[in-house]
Structures are given as C-alpha cells and as structure tokens.
Coordinates of C-alpha atoms in Angstrom, one line a residue:
Chain A
M1 CA -24.1 8.1 25.2
L2 CA -24.8 10.5 22.0
S3 CA -26.7 8.9 19.4
I4 CA -25.3 9.6 15.9
G5 CA -26.8 10.1 12.5
V6 CA -25.3 9.3 9.3
V7 CA -27.2 10.3 5.9
Q8 CA -25.8 8.6 3.1
H9 CA -27.6 9.4 -0.8
A10 CA -26.9 10.0 -4.3
C11 CA -27.2 13.0 -5.5
G12 CA -29.0 14.4 -9.5
A13 CA -28.8 17.7 -11.2
D14 CA -31.6 19.1 -8.9
R15 CA -30.6 21.0 -6.0
E16 CA -33.7 21.2 -4.3
Q17 CA -34.3 17.5 -4.6
N18 CA -30.0 17.0 -3.4
L19 CA -31.4 18.9 -0.3
A20 CA -35.1 17.6 0.2
R21 CA -33.3 13.9 0.6
A22 CA -30.5 16.1 3.0
V23 CA -33.1 17.1 5.4
A24 CA -35.6 13.9 4.9
G25 CA -32.5 12.1 6.3
I26 CA -32.0 14.7 9.7
E27 CA -35.5 13.8 9.9
D28 CA -35.6 10.0 9.9
A29 CA -32.6 10.4 11.9
A30 CA -33.9 12.1 14.7
D31 CA -37.1 10.2 14.5
R32 CA -35.0 7.4 15.7
G33 CA -33.0 9.7 18.2
A34 CA -30.4 11.5 16.7
E35 CA -28.8 13.4 18.4
L36 CA -26.1 14.7 15.9
V37 CA -26.6 13.9 12.3
L38 CA -23.7 13.9 9.5
L39 CA -24.2 14.6 5.9
Q40 CA -22.1 13.9 3.0
E41 CA -20.0 16.9 1.1
L42 CA -21.7 19.2 -0.8
H43 CA -25.2 17.0 -0.7
N44 CA -26.6 19.9 -2.7
H45 CA -24.7 18.9 -5.7
A46 CA -23.5 16.6 -8.0
Y47 CA -20.2 16.2 -8.2
F48 CA -19.3 18.9 -10.2
C49 CA -15.7 18.7 -10.0
H50 CA -14.9 16.5 -12.9
T51 CA -14.4 19.4 -14.8
E52 CA -13.3 23.1 -14.4
D53 CA -15.6 25.0 -15.6
P54 CA -15.7 28.8 -14.2
G55 CA -20.1 28.5 -15.2
N56 CA -20.1 26.0 -11.5
F57 CA -19.6 29.3 -9.5
D58 CA -22.4 30.3 -9.5
L59 CA -23.3 27.2 -7.7
A60 CA -21.6 28.6 -4.8
E61 CA -23.9 30.4 -1.8
P62 CA -22.6 32.6 1.0
I63 CA -22.4 31.7 4.9
P64 CA -25.5 31.9 6.4
G65 CA -27.3 31.2 2.7
P66 CA -30.0 29.3 1.8
T67 CA -27.9 26.5 2.5
T68 CA -27.1 27.5 6.1
E69 CA -31.3 28.2 6.5
A70 CA -32.7 25.3 5.4
L71 CA -29.9 23.0 7.6
G72 CA -30.9 25.6 10.2
N73 CA -34.2 24.9 10.4
A74 CA -34.2 21.3 10.0
A75 CA -32.3 20.8 13.0
Q76 CA -34.1 23.3 15.4
R77 CA -37.8 21.1 14.1
A78 CA -35.1 18.0 14.2
G79 CA -34.3 19.2 18.0
A80 CA -30.4 17.7 17.1
C81 CA -27.0 19.0 16.2
V82 CA -26.8 18.8 11.9
V83 CA -23.5 18.9 10.3
G84 CA -23.7 20.2 7.0
S85 CA -21.7 21.2 3.7
V86 CA -21.5 24.4 1.6
F87 CA -20.1 25.6 -1.6
E88 CA -18.9 28.7 -0.2
R89 CA -18.8 31.7 -1.7
R90 CA -16.6 34.6 0.2
T91 CA -16.1 37.0 -2.0
A92 CA -15.8 37.3 -5.8
G93 CA -12.7 35.0 -6.6
I94 CA -12.9 33.1 -2.9
Y95 CA -15.1 30.1 -2.7
H96 CA -14.8 27.5 -0.4
N97 CA -15.9 23.9 0.2
T98 CA -17.0 24.3 4.1
A99 CA -18.1 22.2 6.6
V100 CA -20.5 23.8 8.7
V101 CA -22.2 23.4 12.0
L102 CA -25.7 24.5 12.9
E103 CA -27.6 23.8 16.5
R104 CA -30.3 22.0 17.5
D105 CA -31.7 26.1 17.6
G106 CA -31.1 26.6 14.2
T107 CA -28.1 28.6 14.3
V108 CA -24.4 28.3 13.0
A109 CA -22.4 26.6 15.7
G110 CA -19.3 27.2 13.3
T111 CA -17.8 26.4 9.9
Y112 CA -14.4 24.6 8.6
R113 CA -13.0 25.7 5.5
K114 CA -11.0 22.0 3.7
M115 CA -7.6 23.0 4.3
H116 CA -6.4 20.2 2.0
I117 CA -7.4 19.9 -1.4
P118 CA -7.2 17.4 -4.1
D119 CA -6.4 17.6 -7.7
D120 CA -7.1 14.5 -9.8
P121 CA -8.4 13.4 -12.6
G122 CA -12.0 13.5 -11.7
Y123 CA -11.4 15.2 -9.2
Q124 CA -10.4 19.1 -9.9
E125 CA -11.2 20.5 -7.0
K126 CA -8.0 22.9 -6.9
F127 CA -9.6 25.2 -9.1
Y128 CA -12.7 25.4 -7.1
F129 CA -11.7 25.6 -3.9
T130 CA -9.4 28.0 -2.0
P131 CA -7.7 26.2 0.5
G132 CA -9.0 26.8 4.2
D133 CA -7.3 29.3 6.4
Q134 CA -9.2 28.8 9.3
G135 CA -6.7 25.7 10.7
F136 CA -7.6 23.0 12.7
M137 CA -10.4 24.5 15.1
P138 CA -12.6 21.9 16.2
I139 CA -16.7 23.6 16.6
D140 CA -18.4 23.9 20.0
T141 CA -22.0 22.8 20.6
S142 CA -24.3 21.1 22.6
V143 CA -23.2 18.0 21.9
G144 CA -20.1 18.0 22.7
R145 CA -16.2 19.9 21.0
L146 CA -16.6 18.9 17.2
G147 CA -13.6 18.0 15.1
V148 CA -14.9 18.2 11.9
L149 CA -13.0 17.9 8.3
V150 CA -13.8 17.4 4.8
C151 CA -12.8 14.2 2.4
W152 CA -9.1 14.5 1.2
D153 CA -8.6 15.5 4.9
Q154 CA -9.0 12.2 5.3
W155 CA -5.9 10.7 4.6
Y156 CA -3.9 13.1 6.9
P157 CA -3.3 12.1 10.4
E158 CA -1.8 16.1 10.9
A159 CA -4.9 16.6 10.8
A160 CA -6.8 14.5 13.0
R161 CA -3.8 15.1 15.3
L162 CA -4.2 19.0 15.6
M163 CA -8.4 17.9 16.1
A164 CA -7.0 15.7 18.7
L165 CA -4.8 18.6 20.7
A166 CA -7.5 21.1 20.0
G167 CA -9.8 19.1 22.0
A168 CA -12.4 17.5 19.9
E169 CA -14.2 14.7 21.5
L170 CA -15.8 13.5 17.8
L171 CA -14.2 13.5 14.3
L172 CA -16.1 13.7 11.6
F173 CA -15.4 13.5 7.9
P174 CA -18.1 14.5 5.4
S175 CA -16.9 13.2 2.0
A176 CA -17.3 11.9 -1.5
I177 CA -15.1 9.2 -3.0
G178 CA -15.8 6.9 -5.1
W179 CA -14.1 4.1 -7.6
D180 CA -13.0 5.0 -11.6
L181 CA -14.6 2.1 -12.8
A182 CA -11.6 2.1 -15.5
D183 CA -9.9 0.6 -12.5
D184 CA -10.1 -3.2 -11.9
A185 CA -11.6 -5.1 -8.9
A186 CA -8.4 -6.2 -7.0
E187 CA -7.8 -1.7 -7.1
R188 CA -11.1 -1.6 -6.1
Q189 CA -11.1 -2.8 -3.3
R190 CA -7.6 -1.5 -1.8
Q191 CA -9.0 1.8 -2.3
L192 CA -11.9 1.6 -0.4
E193 CA -10.0 -0.5 2.8
S194 CA -7.8 2.2 2.6
W195 CA -10.1 4.5 3.0
I196 CA -11.5 2.7 5.9
T197 CA -8.4 1.8 7.4
I198 CA -7.1 5.3 7.1
Q199 CA -10.0 6.9 9.1
R200 CA -10.2 4.2 12.0
S201 CA -6.6 5.0 12.4
H202 CA -7.5 8.1 13.6
A203 CA -9.8 6.8 15.8
I204 CA -6.7 4.7 17.3
A205 CA -4.1 7.4 16.8
N206 CA -5.9 10.0 19.5
G207 CA -8.7 7.3 21.4
L208 CA -11.5 9.5 20.0
P209 CA -14.7 8.1 17.8
V210 CA -15.0 8.5 13.7
V211 CA -18.4 9.3 12.1
C212 CA -17.9 9.6 8.2
C213 CA -20.5 9.8 5.8
N214 CA -20.4 9.3 1.7
R215 CA -22.3 9.8 -0.8
V216 CA -23.8 6.8 -3.4
G217 CA -24.4 6.7 -6.8
D218 CA -22.8 7.1 -10.4
E219 CA -22.1 10.7 -11.5
K220 CA -21.1 10.8 -15.1
T221 CA -20.0 14.3 -16.5
P222 CA -22.4 16.4 -18.9
D223 CA -20.9 14.7 -21.3
S224 CA -19.7 11.1 -20.6
R225 CA -16.2 11.4 -20.5
F226 CA -15.5 10.5 -17.0
S227 CA -18.2 9.4 -14.5
I228 CA -17.6 8.4 -10.4
M229 CA -19.0 5.4 -9.0
F230 CA -19.7 6.9 -5.7
W231 CA -18.8 4.3 -2.8
G232 CA -20.8 5.2 0.4
A233 CA -19.3 2.6 2.7
S234 CA -20.4 5.6 5.6
F235 CA -19.5 4.9 9.1
V236 CA -19.3 5.1 12.2
C237 CA -16.4 3.6 14.4
G238 CA -15.6 4.4 18.6
P239 CA -12.3 5.2 19.9
Q240 CA -10.5 2.0 19.4
G241 CA -11.3 2.0 15.2
E242 CA -13.8 -0.6 16.3
M243 CA -16.5 -0.4 14.1
L244 CA -20.2 0.3 15.0
W245 CA -22.3 1.1 12.1
Q246 CA -21.4 1.0 8.5
G247 CA -23.2 1.5 5.4
E248 CA -23.5 -0.1 2.1
T249 CA -21.8 1.1 -1.1
D250 CA -24.6 1.2 -3.3
R251 CA -27.6 2.9 -1.5
P252 CA -29.2 5.2 -0.2
Q253 CA -29.3 4.9 3.8
V254 CA -29.8 6.8 7.2
G255 CA -27.9 5.1 9.7
V256 CA -28.4 5.8 13.4
V257 CA -25.9 4.1 16.3
T258 CA -25.3 5.2 19.9
I259 CA -21.8 5.7 20.9
D260 CA -20.8 5.8 24.6
R261 CA -19.1 9.0 25.1
G262 CA -17.0 7.7 28.6
R263 CA -14.9 5.7 26.3
S264 CA -12.6 7.7 24.5
E265 CA -11.6 8.5 28.7
Q266 CA -11.1 5.0 29.3
V267 CA -9.2 3.8 26.1
R268 CA -6.6 7.2 26.5
R269 CA -6.1 5.5 30.1
I270 CA -5.4 1.8 28.1
W271 CA -3.6 3.6 25.6
P272 CA -1.7 6.8 26.8
F273 CA -0.6 7.7 23.2
L274 CA -0.8 11.4 23.9
R275 CA 1.0 11.0 27.0
D276 CA 4.7 9.5 25.2
R277 CA 4.6 11.7 21.8
R278 CA 7.9 13.1 21.3
I279 CA 6.7 16.6 20.7
D280 CA 10.8 18.0 20.9
S281 CA 11.4 15.5 17.8
Y282 CA 8.5 16.6 15.9
R283 CA 9.5 19.3 14.1
E284 CA 10.5 18.2 10.3
I285 CA 7.2 18.0 9.8
G286 CA 6.6 20.9 9.3
K287 CA 8.8 20.1 6.1
R288 CA 7.4 19.2 2.5
F289 CA 10.3 16.7 2.7
A290 CA 14.1 17.0 4.8
D291 CA 16.1 17.4 2.1
Chain B
M1 CA 11.1 -6.2 -6.5
L2 CA 12.5 -6.7 -3.1
S3 CA 11.7 -10.1 -1.2
I4 CA 11.7 -9.8 2.5
G5 CA 11.7 -12.3 5.3
V6 CA 10.2 -12.0 8.6
V7 CA 11.6 -14.0 11.8
Q8 CA 8.3 -14.7 14.1
H9 CA 8.9 -17.1 17.5
A10 CA 8.5 -17.7 21.0
C11 CA 11.2 -16.8 23.7
G12 CA 12.2 -18.1 26.7
A13 CA 14.9 -18.0 29.5
D14 CA 18.2 -19.2 27.7
R15 CA 19.2 -16.1 25.6
E16 CA 21.3 -18.7 23.5
Q17 CA 18.2 -20.3 22.1
N18 CA 16.2 -17.4 22.2
L19 CA 19.2 -15.9 19.5
A20 CA 19.6 -19.1 17.7
R21 CA 15.5 -19.1 16.6
A22 CA 16.2 -15.8 15.4
V23 CA 19.5 -16.5 13.5
A24 CA 17.6 -19.8 12.3
G25 CA 14.8 -18.3 10.8
I26 CA 17.4 -15.9 8.7
E27 CA 18.8 -19.0 7.1
D28 CA 15.6 -20.1 6.3
A29 CA 14.3 -17.1 5.1
A30 CA 17.1 -16.4 3.0
D31 CA 17.3 -20.0 1.8
R32 CA 13.6 -19.2 0.2
G33 CA 15.1 -15.7 -1.3
A34 CA 15.0 -13.0 1.2
E35 CA 17.4 -10.4 0.8
L36 CA 16.1 -8.2 3.9
V37 CA 14.8 -9.9 7.1
L38 CA 13.2 -8.8 9.8
L39 CA 13.4 -9.5 13.5
Q40 CA 11.1 -9.3 16.5
E41 CA 11.5 -7.0 19.1
L42 CA 14.4 -7.6 22.3
H43 CA 14.7 -11.3 20.5
N44 CA 17.5 -12.5 22.8
H45 CA 15.1 -12.0 25.6
A46 CA 12.1 -13.4 27.0
Y47 CA 10.4 -9.7 27.7
F48 CA 11.9 -8.3 31.3
C49 CA 9.7 -5.3 31.2
H50 CA 6.8 -6.9 33.4
T51 CA 8.2 -5.6 36.5
E52 CA 10.9 -3.1 37.6
D53 CA 14.0 -5.3 38.3
P54 CA 17.4 -3.4 38.2
G55 CA 19.3 -6.6 38.0
N56 CA 17.8 -7.3 34.4
F57 CA 20.3 -4.3 33.4
D58 CA 22.5 -7.3 33.2
L59 CA 21.2 -8.2 29.6
A60 CA 22.2 -5.2 28.3
E61 CA 25.5 -5.2 25.9
P62 CA 27.4 -3.0 23.6
I63 CA 26.6 -2.2 20.3
P64 CA 28.9 -3.1 18.7
G65 CA 28.9 -6.6 20.7
P66 CA 28.3 -10.1 20.9
T67 CA 24.6 -9.6 18.9
T68 CA 25.5 -7.8 16.8
E69 CA 28.6 -9.9 16.3
A70 CA 26.5 -13.0 16.1
L71 CA 24.1 -10.9 14.1
G72 CA 26.4 -9.8 12.0
N73 CA 27.7 -13.3 10.7
A74 CA 24.3 -14.1 9.8
A75 CA 23.5 -11.7 8.1
Q76 CA 26.9 -12.6 6.2
R77 CA 26.6 -16.3 6.0
A78 CA 22.9 -15.3 4.8
G79 CA 23.9 -12.3 2.1
A80 CA 20.7 -10.6 3.7
C81 CA 20.3 -7.4 4.9
V82 CA 19.0 -7.6 8.8
V83 CA 17.3 -5.6 11.5
G84 CA 17.3 -6.8 14.8
S85 CA 17.0 -5.2 18.1
V86 CA 19.8 -5.3 21.2
F87 CA 19.0 -4.1 24.3
E88 CA 21.5 -1.2 24.1
R89 CA 24.1 -0.5 27.0
R90 CA 25.3 2.9 26.0
T91 CA 27.1 3.7 29.1
A92 CA 26.0 3.1 33.0
G93 CA 23.1 4.0 33.5
I94 CA 22.0 4.6 29.7
Y95 CA 20.0 1.6 28.1
H96 CA 17.9 2.3 25.2
N97 CA 16.0 0.2 23.6
T98 CA 17.7 -0.4 20.0
A99 CA 17.0 -1.7 16.7
V100 CA 19.9 -2.4 14.6
V101 CA 20.8 -2.9 10.8
L102 CA 23.2 -5.5 9.4
E103 CA 24.7 -5.2 6.0
R104 CA 24.7 -8.0 3.8
D105 CA 28.2 -7.9 4.8
G106 CA 28.0 -8.7 8.1
T107 CA 28.7 -4.7 9.0
V108 CA 26.3 -2.5 11.1
A109 CA 24.5 -0.1 8.5
G110 CA 23.1 1.8 11.2
T111 CA 20.7 2.3 14.1
Y112 CA 17.6 3.4 15.3
R113 CA 17.7 4.2 19.1
K114 CA 13.1 3.8 19.8
M115 CA 11.7 7.2 19.9
H116 CA 8.3 6.5 22.3
I117 CA 9.1 4.2 25.1
P118 CA 5.6 2.8 27.1
D119 CA 4.9 2.1 30.8
D120 CA 1.7 0.4 31.1
P121 CA 0.8 -2.5 33.5
G122 CA 3.0 -5.5 32.4
Y123 CA 5.1 -2.9 29.9
Q124 CA 7.3 -0.9 32.5
E125 CA 10.0 0.1 29.8
K126 CA 10.0 3.8 31.0
F127 CA 11.9 2.1 33.9
Y128 CA 14.8 0.0 31.3
F129 CA 15.1 2.0 28.5
T130 CA 16.0 6.0 28.2
P131 CA 14.6 7.3 25.3
G132 CA 15.6 7.4 21.7
D133 CA 18.2 10.9 20.9
Q134 CA 18.9 10.1 17.0
G135 CA 15.3 11.1 15.8
F136 CA 13.7 10.0 13.1
M137 CA 16.2 8.3 10.6
P138 CA 16.3 6.0 8.3
I139 CA 19.2 4.1 7.7
D140 CA 20.9 3.5 4.3
T141 CA 21.8 -0.1 3.3
S142 CA 22.3 -2.3 -0.1
V143 CA 18.8 -3.0 -0.4
G144 CA 16.9 0.8 -0.1
R145 CA 16.8 3.6 2.8
L146 CA 15.2 1.6 5.8
G147 CA 12.8 3.2 8.2
V148 CA 13.2 0.9 11.0
L149 CA 10.9 1.7 13.9
V150 CA 10.6 0.4 17.5
C151 CA 7.3 -1.3 18.8
W152 CA 5.3 1.7 20.5
D153 CA 6.3 4.0 17.8
Q154 CA 4.0 2.2 16.0
W155 CA 1.2 4.4 17.5
Y156 CA 2.3 7.1 16.8
P157 CA 1.8 8.9 13.1
E158 CA 4.1 11.3 13.4
A159 CA 7.2 8.8 13.5
A160 CA 6.1 6.7 10.4
R161 CA 5.8 9.9 8.4
L162 CA 9.3 11.7 9.4
M163 CA 10.6 8.5 8.1
A164 CA 8.8 8.9 5.0
L165 CA 9.7 12.8 4.9
A166 CA 13.2 12.1 5.7
G167 CA 13.0 9.4 2.6
A168 CA 12.4 6.2 3.9
E169 CA 11.9 3.8 1.2
L170 CA 10.3 1.2 3.6
L171 CA 8.7 0.8 7.4
L172 CA 9.8 -1.8 9.7
F173 CA 8.7 -2.4 12.9
P174 CA 10.5 -5.0 15.3
S175 CA 7.5 -5.7 18.2
A176 CA 6.9 -7.4 21.0
I177 CA 2.8 -6.6 22.4
G178 CA 0.5 -9.0 22.9
W179 CA -3.1 -9.8 24.7
D180 CA -4.4 -9.7 29.2
L181 CA -5.8 -12.3 29.1
A182 CA -7.6 -10.4 31.6
D183 CA -9.3 -8.9 28.8
D184 CA -12.6 -10.6 27.3
A185 CA -12.2 -12.0 23.8
A186 CA -14.2 -8.8 22.0
E187 CA -11.4 -6.0 23.9
R188 CA -8.5 -8.7 22.5
Q189 CA -10.1 -8.8 19.2
R190 CA -10.3 -4.9 19.2
Q191 CA -6.5 -4.5 20.7
L192 CA -5.5 -7.0 17.4
E193 CA -7.3 -5.1 15.1
S194 CA -5.9 -1.1 16.6
W195 CA -2.8 -2.2 16.3
I196 CA -2.5 -3.9 12.4
T197 CA -4.8 -1.1 11.2
I198 CA -2.8 1.9 12.4
Q199 CA 0.4 0.3 11.1
R200 CA -1.6 -0.3 7.9
S201 CA -2.0 3.6 8.0
H202 CA 1.2 4.4 7.9
A203 CA 1.6 2.6 4.5
I204 CA -1.5 4.2 3.2
A205 CA -1.0 7.7 4.5
N206 CA 2.9 7.7 3.3
G207 CA 3.2 5.9 0.1
L208 CA 4.9 2.9 1.7
P209 CA 5.1 -0.7 2.2
V210 CA 5.2 -1.6 6.1
V211 CA 7.2 -5.1 7.8
C212 CA 6.4 -5.9 11.7
C213 CA 7.8 -8.4 13.1
N214 CA 6.2 -9.7 16.3
R215 CA 6.5 -12.4 18.9
V216 CA 4.3 -15.1 19.5
G217 CA 4.1 -17.2 22.7
D218 CA 2.3 -16.6 26.5
E219 CA 5.1 -15.1 29.2
K220 CA 4.5 -15.4 32.7
T221 CA 6.6 -13.1 35.5
P222 CA 8.7 -15.0 37.7
D223 CA 6.2 -14.6 39.9
S224 CA 3.9 -15.4 37.7
R225 CA 1.8 -12.2 38.9
F226 CA 1.0 -11.3 35.2
S227 CA 1.2 -12.9 31.6
I228 CA 1.1 -11.9 28.4
M229 CA -0.1 -13.9 25.4
F230 CA 1.9 -11.9 23.0
W231 CA -0.1 -12.6 19.6
G232 CA 2.1 -13.0 16.6
A233 CA 0.3 -11.6 13.9
S234 CA 3.6 -10.2 11.9
F235 CA 2.8 -9.1 8.7
V236 CA 4.0 -7.7 5.8
C237 CA 1.7 -4.8 3.3
G238 CA 2.1 -2.5 0.5
P239 CA 1.6 1.0 -0.4
Q240 CA -1.7 0.9 -0.2
G241 CA -1.8 -1.2 3.1
E242 CA -2.8 -4.4 1.1
M243 CA -2.1 -7.3 3.5
L244 CA 0.5 -9.2 1.1
W245 CA 1.4 -11.7 4.6
Q246 CA 0.1 -12.2 7.6
G247 CA 1.8 -14.6 10.4
E248 CA -0.8 -16.7 12.8
T249 CA -1.3 -15.7 16.3
D250 CA -0.1 -18.6 18.0
R251 CA 3.2 -20.3 16.3
P252 CA 6.5 -19.3 14.9
Q253 CA 6.2 -18.8 11.1
V254 CA 8.9 -17.4 8.7
G255 CA 7.5 -15.1 6.0
V256 CA 9.2 -14.5 3.0
V257 CA 7.3 -12.2 0.6
T258 CA 8.4 -10.5 -2.5
I259 CA 7.1 -6.6 -3.3
D260 CA 7.3 -4.6 -5.8
R261 CA 9.0 -1.3 -5.2
G262 CA 8.0 0.4 -7.7
R263 CA 4.6 0.5 -6.4
S264 CA 5.5 3.2 -3.8
E265 CA 5.9 5.4 -6.5
Q266 CA 2.6 4.6 -8.7
V267 CA 0.3 5.0 -5.3
R268 CA 2.5 8.2 -5.1
R269 CA 1.0 9.3 -8.1
I270 CA -2.7 8.4 -7.8
W271 CA -2.4 9.5 -4.6
P272 CA -0.3 12.4 -4.0
F273 CA -0.9 13.3 -0.3
L274 CA 3.0 14.5 0.2
R275 CA 2.1 16.9 -2.4
D276 CA -1.2 18.6 -0.4
R277 CA 0.2 18.7 3.1
R278 CA -0.4 22.0 5.3
I279 CA 2.8 22.6 6.1
D280 CA 1.9 26.0 7.1
S281 CA -1.1 24.8 9.4
Y282 CA 0.8 22.2 11.2
R283 CA 2.9 24.0 14.0
E284 CA 0.9 22.7 16.8
I285 CA 1.8 19.1 16.7
G286 CA 4.3 19.8 18.4
K287 CA 2.6 20.9 21.6
R288 CA 1.5 18.6 24.4
F289 CA -2.1 20.2 24.1
A290 CA -3.3 22.8 22.6
D291 CA -4.8 24.7 25.8

C-alpha cells in the first residue's frame, strides 16, 4: 500500500505565498499519512506563459536552488517524498519546465525536464521552455520508481508507454490547464473530460496508477486581455483507470488516498497488454507523418 | 458530414442466421441514411475461441469468399460502405482474424488482419489467429481513409497512432468482448469503463472519430464450463472523445449517427498534439522492456 497526497491550490503574484501554500499542503498531506506528495506544475508562480516577456526569465532558478531547498526541507519535516515543479535556469538562454523529486531525507532524487512543449493562444510555452533532453526516465525513490511527466506530456501515449517500459511503477502529472471562458459550456466540458480520459487511458494501457495535480483559480494577464480559469480536478486513479480520488474544479484541496501497489501486477496478469505488443511493427511511430 | 451505422447483435450456432442479422442491420442502417456501416468482430460465428479445437478451423474461409460476397451484395444493395469481419483461411495452417472493407459497389476495398492477438482464459485466440503481417495500413474508400483495427488492438495506443500517422480519417473497431460472470459487479464495471475509456483516448490523442461495434449475448462453451456475457456498448465518439451514440449492454441495436468530418481538423488546430511529438525520443517504443 502507498498513501499519496495531491496538493491543488491557486497561485497569485506573490512567489513566497504560492510556495507557502504548497508547503502547507505537503504538511497537511503528511499529517494524514501521505508518503508521496504531488504538487502542481509551476506551483511557485502565477502562470506567466500567457504572453512572451523576456523579463519572465528572471523567475527561473537553478536546481539545486531555493525551491528545491525549501521543498527538500518540507519533505524532510514531513517524512514524505515530494514531487515539485521548478522553472529551471540551466544556463543563460536554456530554461526548462522541470519536475523535481525530493526524497524524504530532503535530497534531490532526480529531475524530469518536460519533453512535449505546447504553444497555443494563452500557453506560449515554446518561448520559455527548452524541450527536455533527458528522455523519459523514471526516478528511483524510497517509495518506488516514479514516472514523472509534465502537463502537455499527458496527451502523448508515447510518453506514458516509455515510462512504463523503463519500469515506472506510478505515473505522475503536475499540470496547469484550464478553460478559456470564451468557449461555451459544452466545449469546456469536452475539454475537461478529454483531459481526464486520456490520463486514465495511460493507466489502462500500462497497468499503472496515475496521479495528476492541477491548479485552480482564474488567472488574468497583466493587461487583462486573456484569462485562464484553471480547472483543478486533480485525481488519482488505479491501474484500470478506476477513479480513486478526484478534486473539485473550483477550490484548493489536499487529497490523500491509499493505493494498493499489488494491483498493477494483478491487472497486468489479467490484461497482459505488454506481452502482446507488436514491437516488430511500431517503427513508423518515429515518423512525423507517413507521407 | 458522414452518416455511420453500427450493427450490434447476438450470435448463435447458426452461421447463416448470424450473417442474416448482420445483413438486416446493414439494410436498417442504410434505410436510415448510413453511408458507412460497421459490423462486429466475427459476426458470423458464436465466439469459438473459448476452447482450442482444431475442428473450428473448418469455420474459416478465403477472401474473397462466401462472406465477402454476401457482404458485398448487401453493401451494393444498401449503397453503403461496409466493414465486416471474417475468420480468414489464407492457406492451410495460416488463419487470420480479418476485417474486410466492402465498397458501396460491392467490391473488396481492402483488408486488415488483426495485429495484436490475445490469449487469456476464455479468449484462446493465439491458437486460432496468426498475427497480421500487413501492419497498420488504413484502407481508402469512397467515404474516406478508414483506420480499421480489431478488438484487442483497441488496448494499444500504438495501433491507433500508426493508423493516424498513415492518414486514417476515422478509427473503427469491430470487437467481441464481455464479462466473466465470475467477476464481481465492481470488476465488471471497471472493465467496461476501461474499454470505453481507452478507445475514447485514441480519438483524443489523434483527433479522430472512433467507431466501435461489439456483440451482445451470453455465450457458453459447448460443455458449459465457461461463458462470456458479451457487453455490447458499441459506440461512436468524436475527435475529442465526446460520446455521440452509445448502445446498451444487453440487447441488439442498430445505431445511426452523423459525424461532422470537419471537426477533426478544427480539433487538431486547437490541440496540435501531432505537431509536438518528440519523434527524436520514441525509439524505445520498439523494445519489449527497457532492461
């Protein structure tokens, strides 16, 4: 069994206050037994990718750095492993959207640099984030081998599969996604359902639990030209995609849920999908398009 | 716009009666406007893979053969493209689980031989079906380029992705799956939901509509040692995985639904997943396991 905490909160302009919310969530989850706590994507910041502003690179920091130190201290105090998120400055001109895993002794167990980078109206991430170059490597911790991916990666079955094939025992998705209120209610519902559905499908395809943490709150650009209503709905599902806990769309929440780690092997025995993969016939996956 | 029919029925011991049900369904769907009709997997037969019986190879037939002739005639009468399923005898000792696409003029537009072959208690398909060797190639028809896959393939994101990369405009899954009544109600519910969820996820990941047709009915082995309650629940969903039509779990049904073919491109513009695939980093997909 493994007790997992998920810290869903809102973010504002004050970096210290955002981080304090994350740390308070870690403490709350650990008090309720969590051995592993997932934070949301870029939890220190209001989502700054609405616009392309070179000044925002000042928000980036190294790893190790102040955020990994603060999260490491929180992990140590809580006695829990923590998956956080850092706007990483690797060197001048190379910045990443990086998930960082802190061991329960406060050390950095490993990092994952977001591989798939979106770029859409309101999410101008290709300006800020250099695509990850570490590949899809799980991170070994005292609570298991963690397949940490970040937000846009969640739409790619390849990412989940590669983590599973590399031995991940759990998939984790720090996320920052929400509604454009210019869309009608039906479109908003389709988007939220799609996002949950595809992440549940990674659990199913790979026989692994999936943990996802997404922020809440309405965040406007400084000039108010654009706003995202982050839809929360963080969740934990089991290896058949069965929902074990789900957060609400409109308020901060700390969820704690216990998963049965033995279920993955049971499910992979009754649904032996990995056995029957046609690895002789997947070569074209490496193409952009087969024309 | 494209009007799609889905023919969900039960199968018994009488091959001619089973085929007559499929043909009646094609006629019903075409009467209601369907331009493309999907039948279920192995619609001519009671599901014979409960047990390993060499005598069952007598059920196999060539392509072209009596079933493609009957379905071709039905397609021509209905003026609709038909996706059927044949237990194919390719030569002595090589038999396939083959989807066959009949053009509205009755000719065979193409075939797809099931690539992923299951083998589980009650589904001893590895005994009967040689794995397909045509790869994941869509079939061009008068109603578009069809990505036809078969049953067990539905659990593999690779299969759907390869069809999409090869230009499929629609994914179609003839299926034969059901409950083992020895499982409790919660497990049965998880299985049904998983099966729907992963197929909807192929729509989402690839921005394509998905059409699935599954049989209904309780089918026992001749010696009654094992029975599958086929769960129906055939469905059509759009390119965000949004459900457009869903059949029931316990009765024959012919569904007809019109899809907006332009939606795929709209959805791929707002969710440009194909643009951002990390094709430089997917090589390990071709491995069994990364050890």
